[in-house]
Amino acid sequence: MRNKQVTIGFFAGLVAGALAAILFAPQSGAETRKKIADTSGDIKDAVKDGVLAFIEKLQKGVDEEVNRQDIPQLPRMNQDII
């Protein structure tokens, strides 16, 4: 639980710092909006990659547990869900 909180805090600080740097930089409004759009796209991609990695890890864990349990109904149920 502690590692999760540290990780969330780190990324929240990273995002806040990036936004502060963009907003306080001496640039025109158009340049600032473009930077915000680029940064938000990068953040979206990072979150998407993280979620996909989590889903893959979760699926691997489920598959390993199904194989470990050796119950014939579980693999069929697992495939039905997907």
XYZ file of N, CA, C and O in Angstrom:
328
model
N 0.826 -1.183 0.000
C 0.000 0.000 0.000
C 0.876 1.254 0.000
O 0.561 2.216 -0.668
N 1.953 1.226 0.761
C 2.846 2.388 0.862
C 3.477 2.691 -0.498
O 3.565 3.848 -0.894
N 3.917 1.646 -1.224
C 4.529 1.855 -2.540
C 3.530 2.471 -3.512
O 3.893 3.310 -4.330
N 2.292 2.059 -3.410
C 1.255 2.595 -4.298
C 1.059 4.093 -4.037
O 0.964 4.881 -4.978
N 1.036 4.472 -2.762
C 0.858 5.874 -2.411
C 2.044 6.710 -2.883
O 1.867 7.827 -3.377
N 3.244 6.174 -2.745
C 4.441 6.887 -3.192
C 4.401 7.074 -4.699
O 4.697 8.152 -5.219
N 4.018 6.032 -5.415
C 3.953 6.100 -6.876
C 2.912 7.124 -7.329
O 3.180 7.942 -8.211
N 1.752 7.089 -6.711
C 0.699 8.045 -7.070
C 1.153 9.466 -6.760
O 0.961 10.383 -7.559
N 1.776 9.657 -5.607
C 2.278 10.975 -5.239
C 3.340 11.476 -6.195
O 3.367 12.657 -6.563
N 4.217 10.575 -6.612
C 5.262 10.948 -7.561
C 4.664 11.439 -8.873
O 5.039 12.487 -9.386
N 3.728 10.678 -9.422
C 3.141 11.065 -10.699
C 2.267 12.311 -10.579
O 2.229 13.133 -11.494
N 1.592 12.476 -9.452
C 0.805 13.692 -9.246
C 1.731 14.914 -9.192
O 1.439 15.951 -9.785
N 2.861 14.771 -8.508
C 3.837 15.859 -8.458
C 4.438 16.150 -9.808
O 4.674 17.313 -10.171
N 4.690 15.101 -10.563
C 5.237 15.256 -11.905
C 4.274 16.039 -12.799
O 4.684 16.980 -13.493
N 3.024 15.674 -12.750
C 2.008 16.362 -13.559
C 1.855 17.816 -13.100
O 1.825 18.737 -13.930
N 1.781 18.027 -11.795
C 1.629 19.393 -11.273
C 2.838 20.254 -11.651
O 2.682 21.413 -12.044
N 4.035 19.689 -11.549
C 5.233 20.434 -11.913
C 5.275 20.767 -13.390
O 5.648 21.883 -13.780
N 4.878 19.817 -14.211
C 4.864 20.058 -15.653
C 3.857 21.154 -16.005
O 4.149 22.049 -16.807
N 2.680 21.093 -15.403
C 1.664 22.122 -15.676
C 2.115 23.491 -15.184
O 1.915 24.504 -15.870
N 2.727 23.550 -14.018
C 3.212 24.831 -13.495
C 4.288 25.400 -14.408
O 4.297 26.606 -14.694
N 5.185 24.552 -14.882
C 6.250 25.020 -15.768
C 5.668 25.559 -17.068
O 6.118 26.595 -17.581
N 4.664 24.889 -17.587
C 4.042 25.336 -18.831
C 3.305 26.662 -18.620
O 3.421 27.594 -19.418
N 2.555 26.762 -17.536
C 1.739 27.953 -17.305
C 2.565 29.193 -16.963
O 2.171 30.306 -17.291
N 3.701 29.019 -16.308
C 4.503 30.165 -15.898
C 5.639 30.490 -16.865
O 6.387 31.429 -16.653
N 5.755 29.748 -17.930
C 6.802 30.022 -18.923
C 6.423 31.271 -19.719
O 5.248 31.494 -20.029
N 7.414 32.085 -20.062
C 7.126 33.314 -20.823
C 6.930 33.015 -22.314
O 7.836 33.147 -23.119
N 5.726 32.594 -22.649
C 5.407 32.271 -24.044
C 4.050 32.859 -24.400
O 3.279 33.244 -23.529
N 3.769 32.839 -25.681
C 2.464 33.322 -26.120
C 1.383 32.299 -25.757
O 1.673 31.144 -25.458
N 0.147 32.751 -25.800
C -0.974 31.868 -25.479
C -1.066 30.679 -26.418
O -1.338 29.557 -25.986
N -0.813 30.898 -27.696
C -0.892 29.804 -28.667
C 0.170 28.749 -28.384
O -0.107 27.544 -28.436
N 1.382 29.207 -28.061
C 2.456 28.256 -27.757
C 2.143 27.484 -26.479
O 2.378 26.281 -26.395
N 1.602 28.174 -25.494
C 1.253 27.522 -24.226
C 0.159 26.484 -24.432
O 0.243 25.370 -23.907
N -0.867 26.841 -25.216
C -1.943 25.883 -25.480
C -1.424 24.662 -26.220
O -1.827 23.531 -25.940
N -0.497 24.865 -27.166
C 0.079 23.742 -27.892
C 0.872 22.843 -26.939
O 0.768 21.619 -26.998
N 1.636 23.456 -26.027
C 2.400 22.659 -25.063
C 1.470 21.874 -24.140
O 1.731 20.718 -23.824
N 0.388 22.515 -23.710
C -0.579 21.826 -22.849
C -1.193 20.641 -23.591
O -1.325 19.546 -23.040
N -1.559 20.842 -24.848
C -2.134 19.758 -25.643
C -1.128 18.626 -25.818
O -1.483 17.442 -25.682
N 0.123 18.959 -26.105
C 1.153 17.929 -26.270
C 1.388 17.177 -24.971
O 1.491 15.946 -24.960
N 1.475 17.914 -23.864
C 1.717 17.288 -22.567
C 0.554 16.399 -22.164
O 0.757 15.283 -21.676
N -0.666 16.870 -22.382
C -1.821 16.046 -22.022
C -1.877 14.789 -22.887
O -2.262 13.721 -22.403
N -1.471 14.893 -24.139
C -1.407 13.703 -24.993
C -0.374 12.716 -24.484
O -0.619 11.495 -24.477
N 0.773 13.229 -24.030
C 1.809 12.354 -23.476
C 1.324 11.671 -22.205
O 1.565 10.478 -21.995
N 0.630 12.429 -21.367
C 0.099 11.859 -20.120
C -0.943 10.795 -20.439
O -0.963 9.721 -19.831
N -1.803 11.081 -21.400
C -2.826 10.110 -21.798
C -2.174 8.822 -22.282
O -2.588 7.720 -21.905
N -1.141 8.941 -23.094
C -0.444 7.758 -23.584
C 0.221 6.978 -22.453
O 0.181 5.745 -22.429
N 0.810 7.688 -21.496
C 1.465 7.025 -20.359
C 0.441 6.284 -19.503
O 0.683 5.146 -19.076
N -0.703 6.911 -19.272
C -1.756 6.257 -18.488
C -2.285 5.040 -19.233
O -2.476 3.967 -18.638
N -2.504 5.182 -20.522
C -2.995 4.062 -21.328
C -2.018 2.899 -21.279
O -2.424 1.752 -21.082
N -0.717 3.192 -21.436
C 0.294 2.140 -21.373
C 0.306 1.472 -20.005
O 0.435 0.250 -19.899
N 0.164 2.275 -18.946
C 0.138 1.724 -17.592
C -1.061 0.824 -17.358
O -0.937 -0.244 -16.763
N -2.215 1.252 -17.838
C -3.427 0.448 -17.678
C -3.306 -0.854 -18.466
O -3.651 -1.935 -17.967
N -2.800 -0.774 -19.691
C -2.632 -1.990 -20.492
C -1.639 -2.952 -19.845
O -1.861 -4.169 -19.840
N -0.558 -2.416 -19.275
C 0.424 -3.272 -18.587
C -0.213 -3.917 -17.359
O 0.018 -5.106 -17.084
N -1.037 -3.155 -16.631
C -1.719 -3.700 -15.462
C -2.678 -4.810 -15.864
O -2.733 -5.864 -15.229
N -3.446 -4.593 -16.924
C -4.393 -5.607 -17.393
C -3.651 -6.866 -17.820
O -4.069 -7.989 -17.512
N -2.534 -6.687 -18.519
C -1.740 -7.837 -18.947
C -1.205 -8.612 -17.737
O -1.264 -9.842 -17.708
N -0.720 -7.890 -16.744
C -0.197 -8.524 -15.531
C -1.323 -9.245 -14.783
O -1.137 -10.362 -14.298
N -2.476 -8.613 -14.710
C -3.633 -9.218 -14.051
C -4.064 -10.484 -14.778
O -4.324 -11.516 -14.154
N -4.110 -10.422 -16.105
C -4.513 -11.594 -16.889
C -3.521 -12.735 -16.703
O -3.912 -13.891 -16.572
N -2.236 -12.399 -16.653
C -1.212 -13.421 -16.432
C -1.411 -14.080 -15.071
O -1.320 -15.301 -14.941
N -1.698 -13.260 -14.049
C -1.941 -13.800 -12.715
C -3.164 -14.694 -12.672
O -3.147 -15.750 -12.039
N -4.226 -14.281 -13.353
C -5.442 -15.105 -13.413
C -5.142 -16.425 -14.113
O -5.542 -17.493 -13.641
N -4.444 -16.358 -15.234
C -4.105 -17.581 -15.966
C -3.252 -18.521 -15.119
O -3.487 -19.738 -15.108
N -2.275 -17.959 -14.400
C -1.427 -18.794 -13.542
C -2.243 -19.439 -12.431
O -2.043 -20.611 -12.110
N -3.164 -18.688 -11.860
C -3.994 -19.241 -10.782
C -4.927 -20.308 -11.315
O -5.146 -21.339 -10.675
N -5.486 -20.098 -12.488
C -6.355 -21.100 -13.105
C -5.567 -22.375 -13.347
O -6.032 -23.478 -13.033
N -4.370 -22.251 -13.884
C -3.550 -23.431 -14.134
C -3.144 -24.120 -12.833
O -3.063 -25.344 -12.768
N -2.892 -23.347 -11.801
C -2.496 -23.910 -10.517
C -3.656 -24.654 -9.867
O -3.467 -25.695 -9.246
N -4.860 -24.145 -10.013
C -6.030 -24.759 -9.382
C -6.424 -26.070 -10.054
O -6.970 -26.949 -9.420
N -6.192 -26.175 -11.344
C -6.522 -27.387 -12.103
C -8.003 -27.759 -11.963
O -8.361 -28.885 -11.695
N -8.857 -26.756 -12.113
C -10.304 -26.981 -12.087
C -10.795 -26.818 -13.523
O -10.615 -25.771 -14.126
N -11.418 -27.835 -14.094
C -11.772 -27.793 -15.521
C -12.712 -26.657 -15.918
O -12.665 -26.172 -17.024
N -13.587 -26.189 -15.031
C -14.545 -25.146 -15.397
C -13.892 -23.775 -15.523
O -14.362 -22.934 -16.269
N -12.824 -23.510 -14.798
C -12.265 -22.168 -14.782
C -11.699 -21.716 -16.129
O -11.993 -20.602 -16.541
N -10.925 -22.522 -16.838
C -10.420 -22.011 -18.137
C -11.560 -21.671 -19.084
O -11.495 -20.684 -19.786
N -12.614 -22.485 -19.108
C -13.732 -22.195 -19.982
C -14.412 -20.901 -19.553
O -14.745 -20.057 -20.387
N -14.596 -20.687 -18.253
C -15.200 -19.461 -17.763
C -14.321 -18.254 -18.104
O -14.811 -17.220 -18.508
N -13.024 -18.420 -17.978
C -12.090 -17.342 -18.282
C -12.222 -16.928 -19.737
O -12.255 -15.744 -20.059
N -12.299 -17.874 -20.648
C -12.431 -17.566 -22.073
C -13.791 -16.935 -22.378
O -13.904 -16.068 -23.238
N -14.834 -17.349 -21.660
C -16.156 -16.770 -21.873
C -16.192 -15.296 -21.474
O -16.879 -14.497 -22.088
N -15.435 -14.936 -20.449
C -15.408 -13.550 -19.987
C -14.726 -12.663 -21.019
O -15.170 -11.573 -21.309
N -13.643 -13.138 -21.566
C -12.878 -12.358 -22.536
C -13.630 -12.338 -23.828
O -13.939 -11.437 -24.450
